[in-house]
mmCIF file of C-alpha atoms in Angstrom:
data_model
loop_
_atom_site.group_PDB
_atom_site.id
_atom_site.type_symbol
_atom_site.label_atom_id
_atom_site.label_comp_id
_atom_site.label_asym_id
_atom_site.label_seq_id
_atom_site.Cartn_x
_atom_site.Cartn_y
_atom_site.Cartn_z
ATOM 1 C CA MET A 164 74.265 169.792 128.070
ATOM 2 C CA GLU A 165 78.092 169.088 129.194
ATOM 3 C CA GLN A 166 77.277 167.842 131.805
ATOM 4 C CA CYS A 167 74.844 165.661 130.559
ATOM 5 C CA GLY A 168 76.587 164.571 128.225
ATOM 6 C CA GLU A 169 79.382 164.017 130.672
ATOM 7 C CA SER A 170 76.439 161.649 132.490
ATOM 8 C CA LEU A 171 75.929 159.927 129.661
ATOM 9 C CA ARG A 172 79.452 158.998 129.261
ATOM 10 C CA LYS A 173 80.156 158.147 131.989
ATOM 11 C CA ARG A 174 76.933 155.513 132.543
ATOM 12 C CA ASP A 175 78.014 153.949 128.808
ATOM 13 C CA VAL A 176 81.411 153.213 130.707
ATOM 14 C CA VAL A 177 79.863 151.691 133.707
ATOM 15 C CA SER A 178 77.594 149.803 131.702
ATOM 16 C CA VAL A 179 80.928 148.206 129.426
ATOM 17 C CA ASP A 180 82.039 147.328 132.969
ATOM 18 C CA ARG A 181 78.986 145.711 133.546
ATOM 19 C CA MET A 182 78.559 143.328 131.831
ATOM 20 C CA SER A 183 82.327 142.407 131.326
ATOM 21 C CA GLU A 184 82.195 142.006 135.201
ATOM 22 C CA LEU A 185 79.454 138.914 134.347
ATOM 23 C CA PRO A 186 79.981 136.065 136.021
ATOM 24 C CA GLU A 187 81.155 133.664 132.611
ATOM 25 C CA PRO A 188 77.713 130.773 133.741
ATOM 26 C CA LEU A 189 76.161 133.950 133.101
ATOM 27 C CA ILE A 190 77.661 135.206 129.980
ATOM 28 C CA LEU A 191 77.848 131.031 128.134
ATOM 29 C CA GLN A 192 74.093 131.534 129.100
ATOM 30 C CA ILE A 193 73.880 134.951 127.450
ATOM 31 C CA LEU A 194 75.932 133.868 124.222
ATOM 32 C CA SER A 195 73.623 130.150 124.293
ATOM 33 C CA LEU A 196 70.820 133.196 122.916
ATOM 34 C CA LEU A 197 72.331 134.490 120.213
ATOM 35 C CA PRO A 198 73.482 133.050 116.746
ATOM 36 C CA THR A 199 76.749 132.179 116.025
ATOM 37 C CA LYS A 200 78.484 135.249 113.911
ATOM 38 C CA PRO A 201 77.390 137.905 116.371
ATOM 39 C CA VAL A 202 78.407 135.826 119.464
ATOM 40 C CA ILE A 203 81.841 135.946 117.504
ATOM 41 C CA ALA A 204 81.805 139.861 116.878
ATOM 42 C CA THR A 205 81.432 140.174 120.697
ATOM 43 C CA SER A 206 85.422 138.734 121.377
ATOM 44 C CA VAL A 207 86.556 142.140 120.130
ATOM 45 C CA LEU A 208 85.190 143.637 123.346
ATOM 46 C CA SER A 209 87.681 141.924 125.535
ATOM 47 C CA LYS A 210 90.203 138.798 125.947
ATOM 48 C CA GLN A 211 88.199 137.412 128.450
ATOM 49 C CA TRP A 212 84.719 137.791 125.544
ATOM 50 C CA ARG A 213 87.401 135.852 123.632
ATOM 51 C CA CYS A 214 87.830 132.660 125.425
ATOM 52 C CA VAL A 215 83.727 132.550 126.265
ATOM 53 C CA TRP A 216 82.664 133.128 122.708
ATOM 54 C CA LYS A 217 85.647 129.724 121.716
ATOM 55 C CA MET A 218 83.898 127.789 125.149
ATOM 56 C CA LYS A 219 80.477 128.202 123.718
ATOM 57 C CA PHE A 220 82.110 126.792 120.314
ATOM 58 C CA ALA A 221 83.082 124.037 121.698
ATOM 59 C CA GLU A 222 80.351 122.798 123.636
ATOM 60 C CA ASN A 223 77.856 123.584 120.359
ATOM 61 C CA VAL A 224 80.158 121.608 118.414
ATOM 62 C CA SER A 225 80.455 118.303 121.537
ATOM 63 C CA LYS A 226 76.568 118.505 121.541
ATOM 64 C CA CYS A 227 76.208 118.475 117.432
ATOM 65 C CA PHE A 228 78.422 115.427 117.848
ATOM 66 C CA LEU A 229 76.393 113.643 120.677
ATOM 67 C CA SER A 230 73.071 114.447 118.930
ATOM 68 C CA HIS A 231 74.069 112.696 115.624
ATOM 69 C CA LYS A 232 72.760 109.672 115.493
ATOM 70 C CA ALA A 233 73.560 107.785 112.414
ATOM 71 C CA PRO A 234 75.333 104.277 113.805
ATOM 72 C CA VAL A 235 78.356 105.214 111.146
ATOM 73 C CA LEU A 236 80.298 108.918 110.382
ATOM 74 C CA GLU A 237 81.773 108.565 107.195
ATOM 75 C CA THR A 238 84.087 111.904 107.037
ATOM 76 C CA LEU A 239 84.806 114.794 110.007
ATOM 77 C CA HIS A 240 87.346 116.909 109.422
ATOM 78 C CA LEU A 241 88.440 119.355 111.958
ATOM 79 C CA LYS A 242 90.663 121.882 110.765
ATOM 80 C CA LEU A 243 91.176 124.598 113.729
ATOM 81 C CA ASN A 244 93.365 128.397 112.938
ATOM 82 C CA ASP A 245 92.811 129.153 116.945
ATOM 83 C CA ARG A 246 94.027 127.231 120.069
ATOM 84 C CA CYS A 247 90.187 125.550 122.347
ATOM 85 C CA GLU A 248 90.793 123.759 125.602
ATOM 86 C CA ASP A 249 92.892 120.510 125.011
ATOM 87 C CA VAL A 250 90.312 118.282 126.248
ATOM 88 C CA TYR A 251 87.720 118.733 123.719
ATOM 89 C CA ILE A 252 89.391 118.093 120.959
ATOM 90 C CA GLY A 253 90.268 114.887 122.539
ATOM 91 C CA ILE A 254 86.426 114.759 123.366
ATOM 92 C CA TRP A 255 85.104 115.576 119.699
ATOM 93 C CA ALA A 256 88.011 112.866 118.080
ATOM 94 C CA GLY A 257 86.371 110.140 120.236
ATOM 95 C CA ILE A 258 82.552 110.582 119.677
ATOM 96 C CA ALA A 259 84.165 110.602 115.983
ATOM 97 C CA PHE A 260 85.831 106.977 116.958
ATOM 98 C CA THR A 261 83.082 105.397 118.494
ATOM 99 C CA ARG A 262 80.669 106.835 115.530
ATOM 100 C CA HIS A 263 82.824 104.064 113.446
ATOM 101 C CA VAL A 264 84.277 106.980 111.677
ATOM 102 C CA ARG A 265 85.432 105.812 108.159
ATOM 103 C CA GLU A 266 87.830 108.830 107.566
ATOM 104 C CA LEU A 267 89.353 111.463 109.881
ATOM 105 C CA GLU A 268 91.059 115.068 109.277
ATOM 106 C CA LEU A 269 92.309 116.760 112.412
ATOM 107 C CA ASN A 270 94.375 119.730 111.243
ATOM 108 C CA LEU A 271 95.304 121.694 114.449
ATOM 109 C CA HIS A 272 96.700 125.111 112.320
ATOM 110 C CA PHE A 273 97.900 127.490 115.595
ATOM 111 C CA ARG A 274 101.195 127.878 116.265
ATOM 112 C CA CYS A 275 101.188 128.491 120.899
ATOM 113 C CA GLY A 276 101.416 125.780 123.184
ATOM 114 C CA ASN A 277 103.018 122.673 123.042
ATOM 115 C CA PRO A 278 101.365 120.026 120.350
ATOM 116 C CA ILE A 279 98.560 118.823 121.460
ATOM 117 C CA LYS A 280 98.897 114.723 121.933
ATOM 118 C CA PHE A 281 96.764 112.146 120.147
ATOM 119 C CA PRO A 282 94.907 110.382 121.668
ATOM 120 C CA SER A 283 96.579 106.364 121.732
ATOM 121 C CA SER A 284 93.913 104.629 122.650
ATOM 122 C CA LEU A 285 91.885 105.828 119.377
ATOM 123 C CA PHE A 286 93.652 103.488 117.580
ATOM 124 C CA CYS A 287 92.256 100.830 118.767
ATOM 125 C CA PHE A 288 89.359 101.177 116.278
ATOM 126 C CA ASP A 289 89.212 99.385 113.913
ATOM 127 C CA THR A 290 86.717 101.359 111.014
ATOM 128 C CA ILE A 291 88.798 103.729 110.186
ATOM 129 C CA LYS A 292 90.098 103.960 107.188
ATOM 130 C CA THR A 293 92.037 107.352 105.808
ATOM 131 C CA LEU A 294 93.694 109.017 108.481
ATOM 132 C CA LYS A 295 94.817 112.927 108.290
ATOM 133 C CA LEU A 296 96.638 114.473 110.676
ATOM 134 C CA LYS A 297 98.034 118.081 110.263
ATOM 135 C CA TYR A 298 100.580 119.918 112.136
ATOM 136 C CA TYR A 299 100.052 121.342 116.119
ATOM 137 C CA VAL A 300 99.630 116.975 116.724
ATOM 138 C CA LEU A 301 102.278 115.015 119.076
ATOM 139 C CA LEU A 302 102.424 111.201 118.185
ATOM 140 C CA ASP A 303 103.615 109.046 120.984
ATOM 141 C CA ILE A 304 102.643 105.449 120.335
ATOM 142 C CA PRO A 305 104.884 103.677 123.190
ATOM 143 C CA SER A 306 103.892 100.365 121.318
ATOM 144 C CA LEU A 307 101.620 98.399 119.181
ATOM 145 C CA VAL A 308 97.936 100.316 118.443
ATOM 146 C CA SER A 309 95.762 98.558 115.719
ATOM 147 C CA LEU A 310 94.034 99.750 112.773
ATOM 148 C CA LYS A 311 93.311 97.092 110.849
ATOM 149 C CA SER A 312 91.265 98.700 108.168
ATOM 150 C CA LEU A 313 93.618 101.775 107.804
ATOM 151 C CA ARG A 314 94.476 102.717 103.839
ATOM 152 C CA THR A 315 95.597 106.146 103.688
ATOM 153 C CA LEU A 316 97.879 107.607 106.413
ATOM 154 C CA GLN A 317 98.973 111.271 106.070
ATOM 155 C CA LEU A 318 101.620 112.930 108.231
ATOM 156 C CA HIS A 319 101.511 116.793 107.547
ATOM 157 C CA SER A 320 104.528 118.175 109.635
ATOM 158 C CA VAL A 321 103.240 116.278 112.746
ATOM 159 C CA VAL A 322 105.382 115.927 115.946
ATOM 160 C CA TYR A 323 106.740 112.506 116.910
ATOM 161 C CA LYS A 324 107.712 112.175 120.397
ATOM 162 C CA ASP A 325 110.711 109.330 119.082
ATOM 163 C CA SER A 326 111.994 106.854 116.458
ATOM 164 C CA ASP A 327 109.725 104.244 118.673
ATOM 165 C CA SER A 328 106.632 106.586 117.881
ATOM 166 C CA VAL A 329 107.025 106.558 114.224
ATOM 167 C CA ARG A 330 108.082 102.347 113.637
ATOM 168 C CA ASN A 331 104.791 101.510 116.274
ATOM 169 C CA LEU A 332 102.014 103.236 113.890
ATOM 170 C CA PHE A 333 103.993 102.104 110.559
ATOM 171 C CA SER A 334 103.809 98.165 112.187
ATOM 172 C CA SER A 335 100.065 98.865 113.143
ATOM 173 C CA CYS A 336 98.859 99.108 110.067
ATOM 174 C CA PRO A 337 99.336 95.749 108.413
ATOM 175 C CA ASN A 338 97.198 97.135 105.359
ATOM 176 C CA PRO A 339 97.836 100.569 103.839
ATOM 177 C CA GLU A 340 98.424 101.175 100.897
ATOM 178 C CA HIS A 341 99.186 104.664 100.505
ATOM 179 C CA LEU A 342 100.998 107.142 102.574
ATOM 180 C CA VAL A 343 102.397 110.871 103.020
ATOM 181 C CA VAL A 344 104.851 112.504 105.282
ATOM 182 C CA HIS A 345 105.394 115.567 105.406
ATOM 183 C CA ARG A 346 108.351 116.331 108.035
ATOM 184 C CA CYS A 347 108.385 119.599 109.833
ATOM 185 C CA PHE A 348 112.020 122.252 110.391
ATOM 186 C CA HIS A 349 109.977 122.986 113.816
ATOM 187 C CA TYR A 350 109.928 119.264 115.403
ATOM 188 C CA ASN A 351 112.796 117.094 113.334
ATOM 189 C CA ASP A 352 114.259 115.203 115.935
ATOM 190 C CA VAL A 353 113.512 111.899 114.962
ATOM 191 C CA LEU A 354 117.064 110.697 113.449
ATOM 192 C CA LYS A 355 116.183 107.179 111.751
ATOM 193 C CA PHE A 356 112.689 107.304 110.343
ATOM 194 C CA VAL A 357 111.985 103.746 109.154
ATOM 195 C CA ILE A 358 108.914 102.670 107.276
ATOM 196 C CA GLU A 359 108.181 99.246 106.987
ATOM 197 C CA SER A 360 104.680 98.204 104.631
ATOM 198 C CA PRO A 361 104.581 95.018 102.748
ATOM 199 C CA SER A 362 100.667 96.227 101.472
ATOM 200 C CA LEU A 363 101.855 99.798 100.365
ATOM 201 C CA LYS A 364 101.269 101.062 97.636
ATOM 202 C CA THR A 365 102.014 104.826 96.696
ATOM 203 C CA LEU A 366 104.990 106.707 99.040
ATOM 204 C CA SER A 367 105.267 110.508 99.435
ATOM 205 C CA LEU A 368 107.979 112.186 101.864
ATOM 206 C CA TYR A 369 108.575 115.980 101.991
ATOM 207 C CA GLY A 370 110.845 118.509 103.739
ATOM 208 C CA GLU A 371 111.557 121.704 104.695
ATOM 209 C CA THR A 372 113.912 121.679 106.359
ATOM 210 C CA CYS A 373 118.190 120.204 106.172
ATOM 211 C CA GLY A 374 118.268 116.853 107.561
ATOM 212 C CA LYS A 375 120.156 115.726 110.884
ATOM 213 C CA GLU A 376 124.198 114.523 109.487
ATOM 214 C CA ASN A 377 123.828 110.988 111.147
ATOM 215 C CA GLY A 378 119.372 110.580 110.425
ATOM 216 C CA GLY A 379 117.739 109.198 107.264
ATOM 217 C CA TYR A 380 114.453 107.207 106.117
ATOM 218 C CA VAL A 381 114.874 103.672 106.439
ATOM 219 C CA ILE A 382 112.435 102.734 103.845
ATOM 220 C CA ASN A 383 111.146 98.612 102.884
ATOM 221 C CA VAL A 384 108.028 98.593 100.909
ATOM 222 C CA PRO A 385 107.814 95.735 98.247
ATOM 223 C CA SER A 386 104.374 96.027 96.454
ATOM 224 C CA LEU A 387 105.576 99.604 97.097
ATOM 225 C CA LEU A 388 104.600 101.499 92.354
ATOM 226 C CA TYR A 389 105.145 105.473 92.585
ATOM 227 C CA LEU A 390 106.961 106.533 94.972
ATOM 228 C CA ASN A 391 107.756 111.079 95.555
ATOM 229 C CA ILE A 392 110.690 112.270 97.306
ATOM 230 C CA GLN A 393 110.861 116.026 97.875
ATOM 231 C CA MET A 394 113.003 118.583 99.130
ATOM 232 C CA LEU A 395 115.112 116.107 100.882
ATOM 233 C CA LYS A 396 118.594 117.751 102.095
ATOM 234 C CA GLY A 397 121.092 116.430 104.474
ATOM 235 C CA TYR A 398 120.835 113.612 105.435
ATOM 236 C CA GLU A 399 123.596 110.892 105.443
ATOM 237 C CA TYR A 400 121.620 108.240 103.805
ATOM 238 C CA CYS A 401 117.792 107.499 102.133
ATOM 239 C CA LEU A 402 117.266 103.897 101.582
ATOM 240 C CA ILE A 403 115.228 102.675 99.760
ATOM 241 C CA GLU A 404 115.680 98.299 100.722
ATOM 242 C CA ASN A 405 113.357 97.289 98.295
ATOM 243 C CA ALA A 406 110.976 98.010 95.502
ATOM 244 C CA PRO A 407 111.071 95.443 93.249
ATOM 245 C CA GLU A 408 107.085 96.820 91.716
ATOM 246 C CA LEU A 409 108.352 100.325 90.918
ATOM 247 C CA ILE A 410 105.838 102.204 88.658
ATOM 248 C CA GLU A 411 107.044 105.789 88.162
ATOM 249 C CA ALA A 412 109.347 107.876 90.855
ATOM 250 C CA ASN A 413 109.702 111.055 91.231
ATOM 251 C CA VAL A 414 112.746 112.593 92.786
ATOM 252 C CA ARG A 415 112.781 116.200 93.304
ATOM 253 C CA ASN A 416 115.872 118.718 95.355
ATOM 254 C CA VAL A 417 117.737 116.236 96.923
ATOM 255 C CA SER A 418 121.236 116.903 97.622
ATOM 256 C CA HIS A 419 124.157 115.879 99.865
ATOM 257 C CA ILE A 420 122.452 112.222 100.263
ATOM 258 C CA THR A 421 126.089 110.711 100.652
ATOM 259 C CA ASN A 422 124.055 107.319 99.852
ATOM 260 C CA GLU A 423 124.171 106.182 96.481
ATOM 261 C CA ILE A 424 121.243 103.488 97.099
ATOM 262 C CA ILE A 425 118.661 106.007 96.954
ATOM 263 C CA MET A 426 119.374 105.563 93.174
ATOM 264 C CA ARG A 427 119.771 102.475 92.911
ATOM 265 C CA SER A 428 116.380 101.647 94.416
ATOM 266 C CA LEU A 429 114.660 103.299 90.657
ATOM 267 C CA LYS A 430 116.203 100.693 88.568
ATOM 268 C CA SER A 431 112.812 98.852 88.341
ATOM 269 C CA ALA A 432 111.266 101.902 87.318
ATOM 270 C CA LYS A 433 109.249 101.799 84.748
ATOM 271 C CA ARG A 434 108.981 105.947 84.284
ATOM 272 C CA LEU A 435 111.341 108.693 86.156
ATOM 273 C CA CYS A 436 111.211 112.505 87.151
ATOM 274 C CA LEU A 437 114.612 113.564 88.684
ATOM 275 C CA ASN A 438 115.219 117.388 88.988
ATOM 276 C CA LEU A 439 118.348 117.102 91.300
ATOM 277 C CA SER A 440 122.387 117.713 90.567
ATOM 278 C CA PRO A 441 125.397 114.460 90.120
ATOM 279 C CA LEU A 442 127.070 116.706 91.693
ATOM 280 C CA GLN A 443 124.456 117.295 94.788
ATOM 281 C CA ILE A 444 123.946 113.155 95.148
ATOM 282 C CA ALA A 445 125.723 110.181 95.013
ATOM 283 C CA TYR A 446 125.110 107.946 91.732
ATOM 284 C CA PRO A 447 125.921 104.157 91.417
ATOM 285 C CA THR A 448 127.858 102.340 88.416
ATOM 286 C CA GLY A 449 126.811 100.021 86.936
ATOM 287 C CA ILE A 450 123.109 100.328 86.966
ATOM 288 C CA ILE A 451 120.917 99.866 84.614
ATOM 289 C CA PHE A 452 117.423 100.971 84.155
ATOM 290 C CA TYR A 453 115.885 97.365 82.416
ATOM 291 C CA GLN A 454 112.256 98.470 82.450
ATOM 292 C CA LEU A 455 112.919 102.422 81.718
ATOM 293 C CA LEU A 456 110.343 104.030 79.109
ATOM 294 C CA TYR A 457 109.450 107.674 79.587
ATOM 295 C CA LEU A 458 112.280 110.101 81.319
ATOM 296 C CA GLU A 459 112.143 113.335 82.569
ATOM 297 C CA ILE A 460 114.889 115.580 84.216
ATOM 298 C CA TYR A 461 115.213 119.280 85.323
ATOM 299 C CA SER A 462 117.840 121.223 83.334
ATOM 300 C CA HIS A 463 118.129 123.926 85.025
ATOM 301 C CA LYS A 464 120.931 121.706 87.756
ATOM 302 C CA VAL A 465 124.146 121.726 88.070
ATOM 303 C CA GLU A 466 125.865 119.125 86.028
ATOM 304 C CA TRP A 467 122.506 118.252 84.255
ATOM 305 C CA TRP A 468 123.493 117.011 81.275
ATOM 306 C CA ASN A 469 126.009 114.402 83.348
ATOM 307 C CA LEU A 470 123.456 112.629 85.278
ATOM 308 C CA LEU A 471 122.004 112.139 81.771
ATOM 309 C CA THR A 472 123.870 110.967 79.912
ATOM 310 C CA VAL A 473 124.723 107.983 82.611
ATOM 311 C CA ILE A 474 120.656 106.997 82.135
ATOM 312 C CA LEU A 475 120.533 107.225 78.754
ATOM 313 C CA ASP A 476 123.434 104.907 78.831
ATOM 314 C CA SER A 477 121.682 102.480 81.746
ATOM 315 C CA SER A 478 118.095 102.417 79.596
ATOM 316 C CA PRO A 479 118.418 100.192 76.850
ATOM 317 C CA LYS A 480 114.544 100.403 76.135
ATOM 318 C CA LEU A 481 113.819 103.572 76.856
ATOM 319 C CA GLN A 482 110.942 105.891 74.809
ATOM 320 C CA VAL A 483 110.303 108.941 76.163
ATOM 321 C CA LEU A 484 112.788 111.571 76.514
ATOM 322 C CA MET A 485 111.052 115.161 77.724
ATOM 323 C CA LEU A 486 113.583 118.368 79.369
ATOM 324 C CA THR A 487 112.430 121.333 81.474
ATOM 325 C CA ASP A 488 113.806 123.966 82.311
ATOM 326 C CA ASP A 489 116.950 126.166 81.042
ATOM 327 C CA SER A 490 120.963 124.745 81.286
ATOM 328 C CA PHE A 491 123.618 123.742 79.252
ATOM 329 C CA HIS A 492 125.705 121.048 79.015
ATOM 330 C CA GLN A 493 128.340 119.942 75.897
ATOM 331 C CA PRO A 494 126.502 116.061 74.559
ATOM 332 C CA LYS A 495 128.412 113.132 74.623
ATOM 333 C CA LEU A 496 130.392 111.936 71.292
ATOM 334 C CA TYR A 497 128.544 108.496 71.468
ATOM 335 C CA VAL A 498 125.080 107.636 71.072
ATOM 336 C CA PRO A 499 123.817 105.768 73.957
ATOM 337 C CA GLN A 500 122.165 102.818 72.711
ATOM 338 C CA CYS A 501 118.585 103.630 74.171
ATOM 339 C CA LEU A 502 118.476 106.291 70.680
ATOM 340 C CA LEU A 503 119.340 103.957 67.850
ATOM 341 C CA ARG A 504 116.811 101.005 69.330
ATOM 342 C CA HIS A 505 113.717 101.866 70.947
ATOM 343 C CA PHE A 506 114.032 106.567 71.612
ATOM 344 C CA GLU A 507 110.753 107.250 70.236
ATOM 345 C CA THR A 508 109.532 110.995 71.776
ATOM 346 C CA PHE A 509 110.894 113.864 72.441
ATOM 347 C CA VAL A 510 110.067 116.695 74.526
ATOM 348 C CA TRP A 511 112.169 120.287 75.111
ATOM 349 C CA ILE A 512 110.487 123.161 77.396
ATOM 350 C CA ARG A 513 112.969 126.269 76.928
ATOM 351 C CA PRO A 514 112.326 129.605 77.736
ATOM 352 C CA ASP A 515 114.285 131.426 75.026
ATOM 353 C CA TRP A 516 115.565 128.957 72.332
ATOM 354 C CA ILE A 517 117.866 131.218 71.245
ATOM 355 C CA ARG A 518 121.337 130.157 72.413
ATOM 356 C CA GLU A 519 123.610 128.128 69.812
ATOM 357 C CA GLU A 520 124.629 125.553 72.361
ATOM 358 C CA GLU A 521 120.397 124.749 72.064
ATOM 359 C CA LYS A 522 120.924 124.081 68.732
ATOM 360 C CA GLU A 523 123.155 121.677 69.312
ATOM 361 C CA VAL A 524 122.359 118.877 71.526
ATOM 362 C CA ALA A 525 118.675 118.743 69.624
ATOM 363 C CA VAL A 526 120.409 118.277 66.643
ATOM 364 C CA TYR A 527 122.703 115.789 68.738
ATOM 365 C CA ILE A 528 118.887 113.694 69.151
ATOM 366 C CA LEU A 529 117.879 114.163 66.158
ATOM 367 C CA GLY A 530 120.618 113.134 64.254
ATOM 368 C CA ASN A 531 121.270 110.048 66.050
ATOM 369 C CA ALA A 532 117.425 108.153 67.567
ATOM 370 C CA ARG A 533 116.692 105.933 64.715
ATOM 371 C CA HIS A 534 113.041 105.265 65.837
ATOM 372 C CA LEU A 535 112.195 109.552 66.941
ATOM 373 C CA LYS A 536 108.331 109.134 65.984
ATOM 374 C CA LYS A 537 108.363 113.197 67.310
ATOM 375 C CA ALA A 538 110.103 115.596 68.633
ATOM 376 C CA THR A 539 108.395 118.479 70.164
ATOM 377 C CA PHE A 540 110.005 121.952 71.155
ATOM 378 C CA ILE A 541 108.142 124.678 73.406
ATOM 379 C CA ILE A 542 109.010 127.510 73.712
ATOM 380 C CA GLU A 543 107.567 131.010 75.311
ATOM 381 C CA PRO A 544 106.519 134.091 74.051
ATOM 382 C CA ILE A 545 109.340 136.747 74.230
ATOM 383 C CA GLU A 546 108.492 140.019 76.027
ATOM 384 C CA SER A 547 108.125 143.453 73.720
ATOM 385 C CA LYS A 548 111.578 145.087 75.481
ATOM 386 C CA ARG A 549 113.066 142.052 74.543
ATOM 387 C CA LEU A 550 112.110 141.359 70.598
ATOM 388 C CA PHE A 551 115.670 141.569 68.848
ATOM 389 C CA ARG A 552 115.477 138.156 70.632
ATOM 390 C CA LEU A 553 113.378 136.892 68.258
ATOM 391 C CA ALA A 554 115.240 136.807 64.725
ATOM 392 C CA LYS A 555 117.687 135.323 66.358
ATOM 393 C CA ARG A 556 115.326 132.154 67.865
ATOM 394 C CA ARG A 557 113.754 131.980 64.727
ATOM 395 C CA GLU A 558 116.631 131.249 62.833
ATOM 396 C CA MET A 559 117.452 128.630 65.377
ATOM 397 C CA LEU A 560 114.175 126.933 65.140
ATOM 398 C CA ASN A 561 114.382 127.317 60.583
ATOM 399 C CA GLU A 562 117.838 125.262 61.533
ATOM 400 C CA LEU A 563 116.485 122.665 63.275
ATOM 401 C CA SER A 564 113.646 122.078 61.107
ATOM 402 C CA ALA A 565 116.390 121.839 57.892
ATOM 403 C CA VAL A 566 117.927 118.729 60.302
ATOM 404 C CA VAL A 567 118.520 116.083 58.387
ATOM 405 C CA ARG A 568 117.203 113.650 60.866
ATOM 406 C CA ALA A 569 118.014 109.725 61.843
ATOM 407 C CA SER A 570 114.386 109.076 61.902
ATOM 408 C CA ASN A 571 112.836 109.333 58.598
ATOM 409 C CA SER A 572 109.371 109.184 60.217
ATOM 410 C CA CYS A 573 110.107 111.496 62.856
ATOM 411 C CA GLN A 574 107.252 114.511 63.151
ATOM 412 C CA LEU A 575 109.479 118.306 64.258
ATOM 413 C CA VAL A 576 106.511 119.679 66.517
ATOM 414 C CA PHE A 577 106.876 123.799 68.011
ATOM 415 C CA GLU A 578 104.201 124.775 70.300
ATOM 416 C CA SER A 579 104.292 127.808 71.681
ATOM 417 C CA ASP A 580 103.638 127.756 75.554
#
């Protein structure tokens, strides 16, 4: 019996070895007769089988694209978490462009080998309206290309060969309206990142690491309406040279940029959301926010109150002020003009509302905003282990309710988050 069992085990081993040693074309033919899930399951047998099912998958995708007979391909999203042969990615993108694809998303979410170059020849197809390139894509654009129909461009952590490739890409898009640029910490070698577009309406810039000390952004977008800048640190400059039509700007976690133009360029905005410290960014003197109606400031940054009071002094038409998060600094003693003339809505989000200084800030605004219509104080529930704070908070909120307000029509609202 033992000899029989041992003989069976030897035959099993021999069978496995024989399958692994089959010629690759034959393995592919066998796998082609199986559904996709069992084929993927064979990848646990050996690395060779893993490569084989990748080849089968790539060939099936290619056949699927080639069998597509419609004259126009509206949308194609390609996401690869595991690397396949680079040539297939070029083939798939090429087939999509020949089918006049309207929206293409290429997401190469892997980190092995060199980045895959996006074929520059594909930039000469004028039908694409939305292009989203993500992660391990290399943009090498030595000369101008043609993207006349492109309206939306998203570049998430892609790799740029050089500054010329960046400039040539944006210069080849005469009519873009929406642009997202997310710089990756793995590849951040372009010192001067230039964005020029007469038609761009929305722009979002994100960073994940400190920039180059002598590098930065140069932005010339005269038609820009909405600006979102986050996580830019350590750059020498962020020059927004021309944005007279700006409606809304959101600037968060921008620090150690020595040039003050980033704030000066926001002066035409009607809505501002700022999450930054005046100690970490240069602030220009003499700037007036003539059109600013809504201001939101995150109050956890160092010296946030200094930034707030400077903007209040420079915003004669401000109507809505929203403070978020926790911190405090004693307010100025004189009253900004916006509190006297136009200020109508005040919102403050605080987790505790137990500090005496907090009450002083609220009293200061309630006592000076002559046209204030509504003041909302949003609080968070107190944990059971901190119930000792409840009485103090209730006392403070009762005192706020009794404050003599500069506006007789002001409605006081307390909300729980």
